[in-house]
mmCIF file of C-alpha atoms and ligand atoms in Angstrom:
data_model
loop_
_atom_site.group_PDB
_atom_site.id
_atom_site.type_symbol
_atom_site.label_atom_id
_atom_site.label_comp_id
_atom_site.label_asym_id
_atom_site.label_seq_id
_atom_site.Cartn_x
_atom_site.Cartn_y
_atom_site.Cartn_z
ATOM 1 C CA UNK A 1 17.480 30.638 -7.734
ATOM 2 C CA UNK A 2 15.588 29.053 -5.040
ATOM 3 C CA UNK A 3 16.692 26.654 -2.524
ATOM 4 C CA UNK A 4 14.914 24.319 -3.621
ATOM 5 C CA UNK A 5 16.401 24.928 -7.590
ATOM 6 C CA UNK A 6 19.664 25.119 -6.094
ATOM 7 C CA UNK A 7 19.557 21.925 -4.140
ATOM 8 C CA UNK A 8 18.780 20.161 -7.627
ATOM 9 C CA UNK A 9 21.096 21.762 -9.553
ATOM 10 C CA UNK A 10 24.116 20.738 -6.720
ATOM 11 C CA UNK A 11 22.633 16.937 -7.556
ATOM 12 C CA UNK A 12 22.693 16.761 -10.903
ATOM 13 C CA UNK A 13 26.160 18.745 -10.299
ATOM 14 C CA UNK A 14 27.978 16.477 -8.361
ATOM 15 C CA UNK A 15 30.408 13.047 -9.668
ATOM 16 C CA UNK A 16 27.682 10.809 -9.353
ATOM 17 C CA UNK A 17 23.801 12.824 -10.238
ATOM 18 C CA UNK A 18 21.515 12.358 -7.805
ATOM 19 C CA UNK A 19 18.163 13.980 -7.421
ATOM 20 C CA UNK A 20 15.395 13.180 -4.474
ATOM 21 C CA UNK A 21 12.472 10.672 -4.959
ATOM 22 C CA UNK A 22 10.290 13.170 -3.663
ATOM 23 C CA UNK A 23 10.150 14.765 -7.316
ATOM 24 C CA UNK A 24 8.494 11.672 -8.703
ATOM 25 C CA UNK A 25 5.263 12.766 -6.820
ATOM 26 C CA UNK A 26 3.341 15.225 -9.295
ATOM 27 C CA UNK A 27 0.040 14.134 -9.974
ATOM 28 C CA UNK A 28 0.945 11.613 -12.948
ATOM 29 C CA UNK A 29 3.294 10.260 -10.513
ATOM 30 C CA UNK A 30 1.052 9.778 -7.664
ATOM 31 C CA UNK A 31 -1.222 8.183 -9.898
ATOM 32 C CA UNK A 32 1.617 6.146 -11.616
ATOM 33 C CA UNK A 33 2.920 4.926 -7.858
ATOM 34 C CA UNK A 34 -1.075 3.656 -7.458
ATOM 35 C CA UNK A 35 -0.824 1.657 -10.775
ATOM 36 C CA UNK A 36 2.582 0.352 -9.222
ATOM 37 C CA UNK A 37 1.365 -0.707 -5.557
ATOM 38 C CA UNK A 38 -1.744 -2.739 -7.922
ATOM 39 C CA UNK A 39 0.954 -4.503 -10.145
ATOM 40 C CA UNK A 40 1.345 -7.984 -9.948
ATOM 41 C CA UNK A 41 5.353 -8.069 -9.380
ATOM 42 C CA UNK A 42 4.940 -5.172 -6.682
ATOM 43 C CA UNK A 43 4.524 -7.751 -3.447
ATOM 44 C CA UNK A 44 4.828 -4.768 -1.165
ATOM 45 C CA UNK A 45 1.860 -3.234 -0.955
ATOM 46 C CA UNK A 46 -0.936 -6.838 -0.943
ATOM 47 C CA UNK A 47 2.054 -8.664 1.873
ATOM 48 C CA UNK A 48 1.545 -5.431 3.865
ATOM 49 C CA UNK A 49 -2.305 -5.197 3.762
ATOM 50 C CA UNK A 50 -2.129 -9.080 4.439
ATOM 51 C CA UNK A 51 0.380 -8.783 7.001
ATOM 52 C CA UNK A 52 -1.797 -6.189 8.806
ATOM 53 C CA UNK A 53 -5.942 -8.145 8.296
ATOM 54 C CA UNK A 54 -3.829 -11.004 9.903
ATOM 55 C CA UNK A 55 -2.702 -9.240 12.900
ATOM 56 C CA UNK A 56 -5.402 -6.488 12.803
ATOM 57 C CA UNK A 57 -7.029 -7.307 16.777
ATOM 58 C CA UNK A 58 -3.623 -7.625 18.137
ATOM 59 C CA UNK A 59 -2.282 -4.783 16.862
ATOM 60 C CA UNK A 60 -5.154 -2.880 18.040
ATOM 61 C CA UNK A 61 -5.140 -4.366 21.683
ATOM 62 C CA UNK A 62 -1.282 -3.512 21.753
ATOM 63 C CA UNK A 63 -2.524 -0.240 20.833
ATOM 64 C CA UNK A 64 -5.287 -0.120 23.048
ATOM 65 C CA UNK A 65 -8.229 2.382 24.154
ATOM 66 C CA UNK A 66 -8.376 6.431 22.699
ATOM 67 C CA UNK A 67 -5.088 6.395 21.215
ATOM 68 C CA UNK A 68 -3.738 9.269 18.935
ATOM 69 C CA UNK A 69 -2.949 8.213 15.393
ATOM 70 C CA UNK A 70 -0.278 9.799 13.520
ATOM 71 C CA UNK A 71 0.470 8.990 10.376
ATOM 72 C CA UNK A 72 4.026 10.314 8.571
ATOM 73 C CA UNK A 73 2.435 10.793 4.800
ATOM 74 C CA UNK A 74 -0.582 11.667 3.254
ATOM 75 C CA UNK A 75 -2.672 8.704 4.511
ATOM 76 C CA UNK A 76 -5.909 7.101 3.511
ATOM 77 C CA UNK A 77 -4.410 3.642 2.350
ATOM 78 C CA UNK A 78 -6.576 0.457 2.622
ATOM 79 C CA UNK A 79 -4.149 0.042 5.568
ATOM 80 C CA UNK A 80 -5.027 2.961 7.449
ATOM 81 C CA UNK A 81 -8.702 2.471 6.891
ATOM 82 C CA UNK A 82 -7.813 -1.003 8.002
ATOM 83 C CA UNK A 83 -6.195 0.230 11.457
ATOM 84 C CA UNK A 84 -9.338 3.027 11.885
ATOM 85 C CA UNK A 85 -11.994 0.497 11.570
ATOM 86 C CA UNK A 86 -10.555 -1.824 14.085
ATOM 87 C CA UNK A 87 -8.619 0.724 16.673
ATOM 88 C CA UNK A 88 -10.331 0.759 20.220
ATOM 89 C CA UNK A 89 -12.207 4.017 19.893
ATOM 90 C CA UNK A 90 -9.326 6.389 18.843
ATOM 91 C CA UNK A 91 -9.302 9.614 19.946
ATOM 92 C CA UNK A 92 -8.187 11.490 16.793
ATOM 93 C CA UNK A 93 -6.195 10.542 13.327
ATOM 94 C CA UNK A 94 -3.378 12.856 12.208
ATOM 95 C CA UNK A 95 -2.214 12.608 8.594
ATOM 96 C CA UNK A 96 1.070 14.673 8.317
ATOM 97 C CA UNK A 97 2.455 15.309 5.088
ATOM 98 C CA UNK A 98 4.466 18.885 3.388
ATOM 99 C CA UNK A 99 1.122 18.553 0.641
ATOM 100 C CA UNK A 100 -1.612 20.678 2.049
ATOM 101 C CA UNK A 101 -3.805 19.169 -1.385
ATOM 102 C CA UNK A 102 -2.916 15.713 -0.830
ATOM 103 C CA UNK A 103 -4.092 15.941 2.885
ATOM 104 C CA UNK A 104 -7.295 17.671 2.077
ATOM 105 C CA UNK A 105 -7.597 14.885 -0.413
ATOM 106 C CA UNK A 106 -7.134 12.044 2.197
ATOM 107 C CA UNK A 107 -9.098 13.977 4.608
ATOM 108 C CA UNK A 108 -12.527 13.860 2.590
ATOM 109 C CA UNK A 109 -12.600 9.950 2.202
ATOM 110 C CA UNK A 110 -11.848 9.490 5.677
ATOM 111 C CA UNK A 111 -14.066 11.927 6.846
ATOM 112 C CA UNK A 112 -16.901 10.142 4.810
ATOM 113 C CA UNK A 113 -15.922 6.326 6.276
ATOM 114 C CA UNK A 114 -15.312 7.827 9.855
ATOM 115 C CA UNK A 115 -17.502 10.506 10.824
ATOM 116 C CA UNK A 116 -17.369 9.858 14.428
ATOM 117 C CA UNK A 117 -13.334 9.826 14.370
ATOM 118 C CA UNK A 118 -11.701 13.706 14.554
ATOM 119 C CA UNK A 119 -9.113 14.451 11.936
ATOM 120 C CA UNK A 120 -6.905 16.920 12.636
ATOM 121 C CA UNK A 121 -4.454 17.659 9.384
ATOM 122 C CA UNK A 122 -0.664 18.608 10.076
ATOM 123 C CA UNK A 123 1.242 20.466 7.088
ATOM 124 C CA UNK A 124 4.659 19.945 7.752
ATOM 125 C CA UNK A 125 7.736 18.428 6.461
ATOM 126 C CA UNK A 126 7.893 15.019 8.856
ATOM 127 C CA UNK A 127 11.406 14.595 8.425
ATOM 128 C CA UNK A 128 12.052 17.657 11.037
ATOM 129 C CA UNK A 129 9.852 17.949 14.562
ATOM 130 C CA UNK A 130 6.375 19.536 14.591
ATOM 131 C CA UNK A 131 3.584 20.482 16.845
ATOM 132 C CA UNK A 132 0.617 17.925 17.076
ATOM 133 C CA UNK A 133 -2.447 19.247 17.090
ATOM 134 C CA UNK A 134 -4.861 19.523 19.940
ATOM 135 C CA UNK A 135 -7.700 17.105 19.975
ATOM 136 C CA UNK A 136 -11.307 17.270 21.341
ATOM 137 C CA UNK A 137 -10.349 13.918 23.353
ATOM 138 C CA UNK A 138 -7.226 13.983 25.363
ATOM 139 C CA UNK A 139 -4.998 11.083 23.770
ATOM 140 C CA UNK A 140 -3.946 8.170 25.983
ATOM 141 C CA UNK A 141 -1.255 7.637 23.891
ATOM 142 C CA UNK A 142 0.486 8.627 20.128
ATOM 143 C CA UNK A 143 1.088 5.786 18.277
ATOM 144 C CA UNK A 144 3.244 6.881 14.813
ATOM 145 C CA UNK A 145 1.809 5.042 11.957
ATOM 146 C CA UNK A 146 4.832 4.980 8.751
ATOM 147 C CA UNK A 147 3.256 2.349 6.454
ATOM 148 C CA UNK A 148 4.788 1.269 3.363
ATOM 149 C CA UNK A 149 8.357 0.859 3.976
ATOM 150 C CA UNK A 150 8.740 4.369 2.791
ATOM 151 C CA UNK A 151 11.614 4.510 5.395
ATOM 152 C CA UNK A 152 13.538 2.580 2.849
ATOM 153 C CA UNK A 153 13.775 5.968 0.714
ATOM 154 C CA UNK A 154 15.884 6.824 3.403
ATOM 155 C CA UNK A 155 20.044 5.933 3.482
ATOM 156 C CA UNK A 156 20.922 4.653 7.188
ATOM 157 C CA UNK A 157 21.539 7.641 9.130
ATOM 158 C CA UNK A 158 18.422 9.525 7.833
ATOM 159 C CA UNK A 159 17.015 7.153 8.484
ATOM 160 C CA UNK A 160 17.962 6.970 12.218
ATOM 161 C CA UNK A 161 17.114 10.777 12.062
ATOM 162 C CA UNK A 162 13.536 10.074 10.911
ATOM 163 C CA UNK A 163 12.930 7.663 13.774
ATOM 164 C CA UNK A 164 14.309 10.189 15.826
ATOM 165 C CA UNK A 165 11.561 12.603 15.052
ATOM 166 C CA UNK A 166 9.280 9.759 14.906
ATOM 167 C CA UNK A 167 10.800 9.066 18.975
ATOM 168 C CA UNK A 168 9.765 12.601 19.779
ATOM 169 C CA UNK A 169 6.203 12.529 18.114
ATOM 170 C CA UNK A 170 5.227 9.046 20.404
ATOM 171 C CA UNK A 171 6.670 11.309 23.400
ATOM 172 C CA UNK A 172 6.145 9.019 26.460
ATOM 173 C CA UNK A 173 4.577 5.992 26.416
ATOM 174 C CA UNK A 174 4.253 6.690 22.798
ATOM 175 C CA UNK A 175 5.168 3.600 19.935
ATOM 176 C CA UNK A 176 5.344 3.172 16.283
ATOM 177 C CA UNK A 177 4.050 1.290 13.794
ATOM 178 C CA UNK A 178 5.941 0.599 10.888
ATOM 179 C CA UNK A 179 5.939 -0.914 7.712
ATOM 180 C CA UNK A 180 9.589 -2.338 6.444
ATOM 181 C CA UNK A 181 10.522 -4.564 3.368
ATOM 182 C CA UNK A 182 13.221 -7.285 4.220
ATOM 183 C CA UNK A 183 15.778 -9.020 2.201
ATOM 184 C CA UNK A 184 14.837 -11.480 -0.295
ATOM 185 C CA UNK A 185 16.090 -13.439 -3.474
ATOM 186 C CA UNK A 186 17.516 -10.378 -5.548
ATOM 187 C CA UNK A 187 14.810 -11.861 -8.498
ATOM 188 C CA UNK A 188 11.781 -10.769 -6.498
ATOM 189 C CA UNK A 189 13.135 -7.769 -5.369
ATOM 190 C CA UNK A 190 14.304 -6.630 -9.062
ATOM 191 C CA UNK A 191 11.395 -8.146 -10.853
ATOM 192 C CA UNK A 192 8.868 -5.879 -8.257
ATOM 193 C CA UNK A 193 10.802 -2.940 -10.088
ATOM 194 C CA UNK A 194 11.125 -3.945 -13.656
ATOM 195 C CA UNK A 195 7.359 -4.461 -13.919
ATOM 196 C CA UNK A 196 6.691 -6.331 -17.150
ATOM 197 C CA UNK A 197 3.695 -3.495 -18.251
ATOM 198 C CA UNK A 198 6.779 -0.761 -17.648
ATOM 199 C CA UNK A 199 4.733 1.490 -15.247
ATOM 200 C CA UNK A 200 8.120 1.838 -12.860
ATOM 201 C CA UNK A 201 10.157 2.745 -15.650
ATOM 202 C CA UNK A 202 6.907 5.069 -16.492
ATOM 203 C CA UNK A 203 6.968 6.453 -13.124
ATOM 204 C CA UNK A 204 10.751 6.789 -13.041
ATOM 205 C CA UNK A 205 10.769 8.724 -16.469
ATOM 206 C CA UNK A 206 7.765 11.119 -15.068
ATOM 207 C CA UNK A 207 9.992 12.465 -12.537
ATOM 208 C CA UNK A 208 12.139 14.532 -16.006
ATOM 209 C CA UNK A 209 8.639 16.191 -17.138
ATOM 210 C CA UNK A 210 8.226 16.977 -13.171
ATOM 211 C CA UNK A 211 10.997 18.673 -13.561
ATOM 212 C CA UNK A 212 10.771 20.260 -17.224
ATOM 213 C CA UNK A 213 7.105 21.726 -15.805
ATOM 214 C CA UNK A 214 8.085 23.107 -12.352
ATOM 215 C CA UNK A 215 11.710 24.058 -12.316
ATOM 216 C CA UNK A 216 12.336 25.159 -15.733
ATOM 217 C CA UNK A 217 14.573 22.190 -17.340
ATOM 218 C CA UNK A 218 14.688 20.775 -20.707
ATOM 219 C CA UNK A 219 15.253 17.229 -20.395
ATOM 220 C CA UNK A 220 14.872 15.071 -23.798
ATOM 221 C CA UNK A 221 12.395 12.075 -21.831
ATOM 222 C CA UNK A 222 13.244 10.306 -24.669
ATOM 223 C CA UNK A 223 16.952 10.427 -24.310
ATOM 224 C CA UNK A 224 16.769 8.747 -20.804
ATOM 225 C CA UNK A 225 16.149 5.037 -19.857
ATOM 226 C CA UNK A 226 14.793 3.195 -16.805
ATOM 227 C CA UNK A 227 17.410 1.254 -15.043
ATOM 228 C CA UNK A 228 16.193 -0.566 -11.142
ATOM 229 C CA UNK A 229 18.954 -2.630 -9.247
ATOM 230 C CA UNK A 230 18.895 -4.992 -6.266
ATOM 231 C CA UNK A 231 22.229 -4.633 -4.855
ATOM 232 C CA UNK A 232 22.762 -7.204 -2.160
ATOM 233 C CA UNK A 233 25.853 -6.443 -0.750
ATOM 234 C CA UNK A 234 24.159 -2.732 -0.002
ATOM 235 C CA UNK A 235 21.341 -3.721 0.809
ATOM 236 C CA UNK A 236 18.947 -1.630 -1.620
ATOM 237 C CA UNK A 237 17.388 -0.951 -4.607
ATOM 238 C CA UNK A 238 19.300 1.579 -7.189
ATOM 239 C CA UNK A 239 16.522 3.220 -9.812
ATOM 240 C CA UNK A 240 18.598 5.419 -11.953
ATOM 241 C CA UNK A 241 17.577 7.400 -15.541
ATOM 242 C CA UNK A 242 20.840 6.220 -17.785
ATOM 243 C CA UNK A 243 21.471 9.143 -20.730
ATOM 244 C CA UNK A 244 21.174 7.390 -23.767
ATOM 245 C CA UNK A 245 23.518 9.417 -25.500
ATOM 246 C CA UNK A 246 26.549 12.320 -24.615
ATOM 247 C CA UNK A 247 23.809 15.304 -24.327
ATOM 248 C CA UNK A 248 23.760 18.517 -22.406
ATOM 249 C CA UNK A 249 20.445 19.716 -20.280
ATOM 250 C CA UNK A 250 19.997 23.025 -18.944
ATOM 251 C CA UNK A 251 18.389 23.895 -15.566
ATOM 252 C CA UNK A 252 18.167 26.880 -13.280
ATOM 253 C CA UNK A 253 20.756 29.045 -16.240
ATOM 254 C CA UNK A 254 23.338 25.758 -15.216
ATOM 255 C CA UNK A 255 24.597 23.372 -18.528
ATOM 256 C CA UNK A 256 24.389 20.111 -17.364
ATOM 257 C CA UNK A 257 26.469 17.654 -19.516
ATOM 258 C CA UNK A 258 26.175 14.140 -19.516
ATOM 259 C CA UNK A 259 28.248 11.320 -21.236
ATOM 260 C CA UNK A 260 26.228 8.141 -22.495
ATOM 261 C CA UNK A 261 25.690 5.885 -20.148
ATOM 262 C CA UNK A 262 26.452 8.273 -17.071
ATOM 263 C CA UNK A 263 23.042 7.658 -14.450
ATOM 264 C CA UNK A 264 21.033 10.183 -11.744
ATOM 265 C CA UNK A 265 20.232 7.758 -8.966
ATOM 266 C CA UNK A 266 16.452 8.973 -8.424
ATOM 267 C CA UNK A 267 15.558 6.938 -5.528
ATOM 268 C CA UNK A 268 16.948 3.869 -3.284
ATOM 269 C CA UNK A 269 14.929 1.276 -1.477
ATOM 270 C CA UNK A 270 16.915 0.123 1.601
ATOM 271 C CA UNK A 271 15.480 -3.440 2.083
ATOM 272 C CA UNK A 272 16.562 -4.337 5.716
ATOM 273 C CA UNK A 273 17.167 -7.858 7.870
ATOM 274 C CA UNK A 274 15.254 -7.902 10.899
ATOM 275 C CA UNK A 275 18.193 -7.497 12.948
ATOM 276 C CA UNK A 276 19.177 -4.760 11.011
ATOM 277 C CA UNK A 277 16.386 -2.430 11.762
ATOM 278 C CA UNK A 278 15.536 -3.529 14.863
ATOM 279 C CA UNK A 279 19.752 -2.313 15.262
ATOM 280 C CA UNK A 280 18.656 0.799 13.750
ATOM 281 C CA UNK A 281 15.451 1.499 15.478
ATOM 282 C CA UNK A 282 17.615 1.040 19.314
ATOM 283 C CA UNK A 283 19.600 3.667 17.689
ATOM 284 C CA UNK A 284 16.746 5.653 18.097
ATOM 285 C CA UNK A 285 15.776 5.153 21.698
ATOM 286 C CA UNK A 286 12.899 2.333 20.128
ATOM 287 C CA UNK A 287 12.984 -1.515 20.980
ATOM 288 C CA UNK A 288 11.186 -3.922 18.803
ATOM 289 C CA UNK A 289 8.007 -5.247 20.936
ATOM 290 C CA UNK A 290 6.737 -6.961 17.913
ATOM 291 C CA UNK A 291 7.576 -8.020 14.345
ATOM 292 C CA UNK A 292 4.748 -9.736 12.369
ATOM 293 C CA UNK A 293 5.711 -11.012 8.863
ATOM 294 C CA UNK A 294 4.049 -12.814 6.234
ATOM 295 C CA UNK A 295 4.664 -16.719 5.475
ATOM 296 C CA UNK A 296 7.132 -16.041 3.006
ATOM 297 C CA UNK A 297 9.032 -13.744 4.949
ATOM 298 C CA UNK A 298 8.991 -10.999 2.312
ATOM 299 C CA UNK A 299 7.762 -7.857 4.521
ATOM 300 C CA UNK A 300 7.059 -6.965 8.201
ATOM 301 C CA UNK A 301 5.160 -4.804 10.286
ATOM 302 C CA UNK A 302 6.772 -4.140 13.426
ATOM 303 C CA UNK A 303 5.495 -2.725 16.555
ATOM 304 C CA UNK A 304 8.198 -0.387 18.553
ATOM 305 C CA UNK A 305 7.981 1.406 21.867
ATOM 306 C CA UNK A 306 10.092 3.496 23.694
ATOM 307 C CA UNK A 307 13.361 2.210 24.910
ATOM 308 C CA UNK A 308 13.964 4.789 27.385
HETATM 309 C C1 LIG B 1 7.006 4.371 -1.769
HETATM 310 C C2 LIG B 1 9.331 4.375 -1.346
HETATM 311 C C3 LIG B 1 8.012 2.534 -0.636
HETATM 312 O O1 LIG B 1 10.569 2.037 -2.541
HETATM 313 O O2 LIG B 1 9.131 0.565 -3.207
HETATM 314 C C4 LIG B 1 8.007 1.930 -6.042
HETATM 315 C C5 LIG B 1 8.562 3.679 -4.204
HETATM 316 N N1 LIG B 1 9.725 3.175 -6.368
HETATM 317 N N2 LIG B 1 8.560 1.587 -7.206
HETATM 318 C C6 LIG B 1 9.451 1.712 -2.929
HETATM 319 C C7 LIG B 1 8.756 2.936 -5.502
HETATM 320 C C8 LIG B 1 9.596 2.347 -7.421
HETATM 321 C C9 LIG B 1 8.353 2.783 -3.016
HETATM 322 N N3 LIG B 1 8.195 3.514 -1.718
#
């Protein structure tokens, strides 16, 4: 068994299943999480991109001149394309991400829209240090760009973790730019993943045939529902697969049983106060220089530098 097969099979293994969001990404799921981020009940992803057209200049003053981008994923968002078109000549844009095909991917369309800006692609798994790449331009600085408030996938001290590496990245004089969903009225927040066309449940489902394909399982899709939680007093999203019935699945030579109603939490989406991360962030060695949000309050973009 590989590591990888083992570390699933511990999951689904333990009192309460559990199995990482990063297996909802195959290519129906990537496409899936684009119909999501263009769904009407999804507010993150159109408050982000408003958040940052709003605040574009100052962001990119704060920034300021030849500055190394570095963005933690894949990259090529309407966001990034957003901060390249605007950035004060920037010396070179570094998608990271553990998918050498989704970086080649993102690296064609920016190559097309930027040809004067270098790209320089990092395969690595961001949660863990890496080595940056050398540009043709010296950097003045690194800013970290970790859009999306994918850092909500994380649970708190991961998450810490994760800005840790992100710390180390910026090295001196370095900051981040980050993308973080906040607290709300529980009805947004559970309507944004209960979409009424069923593309989360969709996407949540997807991650079982991920499985089924690569790893060898034989999940009945059909025996599983879709079940997404805001739960206030933890401050996050729950999306769970609930077994409609007492059934047994088999993965990696292991019998899996499950009794009906009994859940794998797939993913959680930490939704955070702005107290709380900026709490979280000092944790990290980063201080909160700036916090834009939208009118509403729904989502930030917040502008960190080193603390120390
Ligand atoms: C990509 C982790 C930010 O948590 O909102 C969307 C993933 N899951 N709908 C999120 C997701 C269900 C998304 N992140």
């Amino acid at each position: 068994m590989t590591d990888e097969l083992a570390t699933i099979v511990a999951g689904l293994s333990a009192p309460q299943k559990i199995i990482s969001p990063k297996y909802f990404y195959d290519e129906t799921g990537s496409q899936l999480f684009d119909e999501i981020t263009a769904l009407p009940e999804y507010y993150l992803t159109d408050t982000e991109l408003d958040i940052m057209k709003q605040h574009i200049d100052e962001m990119a003053d704060l920034i300021g001149i030849e500055a190394s981008l570095i963005e933690f994923g894949a990259g090529s968002s309407m966001k990034t394309r957003l901060l390249l078109e605007h950035l004060h000549s920037p010396a070179v844009y570094v998608p990271v991400d553990i998918s050498e095909e989704h970086l080649l991917a993102s690296q064609q369309r920016t190559k097309k829209d930027f040809p004067d800006i270098e790209v320089l692609l990092v395969v690595a798994d961001f949660t863990h240090e890496f080595d940056l790449p050398d540009p043709a331009t010296t950097p003045r600085r690194n800013i970290v760009y970790f859009p999306g408030s994918t850092i909500g996938n994380f649970e708190h001290d991961e998450a810490i973790d994760l800005l840790r590496v992100m710390y180390h990245e910026a090295g001196s004089d370095g900051a981040l730019l980050i993308g973080v969903d906040l607290q709300k009225d529980p009805a947004v927040i559970d309507a944004a993943y209960n979409d009424s066309a069923g593309v989360t449940a969709r996407f949540n489902l997807n991650m079982l045939d991920h499985l089924n394909r690569e790893f060898g399982a034989d999940f009945d899709v059909d025996a599983f529902r879709h079940r997404a939680a805001y739960r206030p007093d933890e401050g996050r999203v729950v999306l769970e697969l609930v077994s409609a019935r007492e059934q047994v699945v088999s993965i990696g030579g292991r019998q899996i049983p499950f009794a009906r109603d009994e859940t794998i939490i797939t993913e959680y989406s930490h939704k955070y106060t702005l107290e709380g991360f900026a709490a979280m962030a000092e944790v990290a060695g980063f201080r909160v220089d700036r916090a834009w949000v939208d009118p509403a309050q729904w989502f930030s973009v917040q502008y960190c530098v080193r603390d120390r």
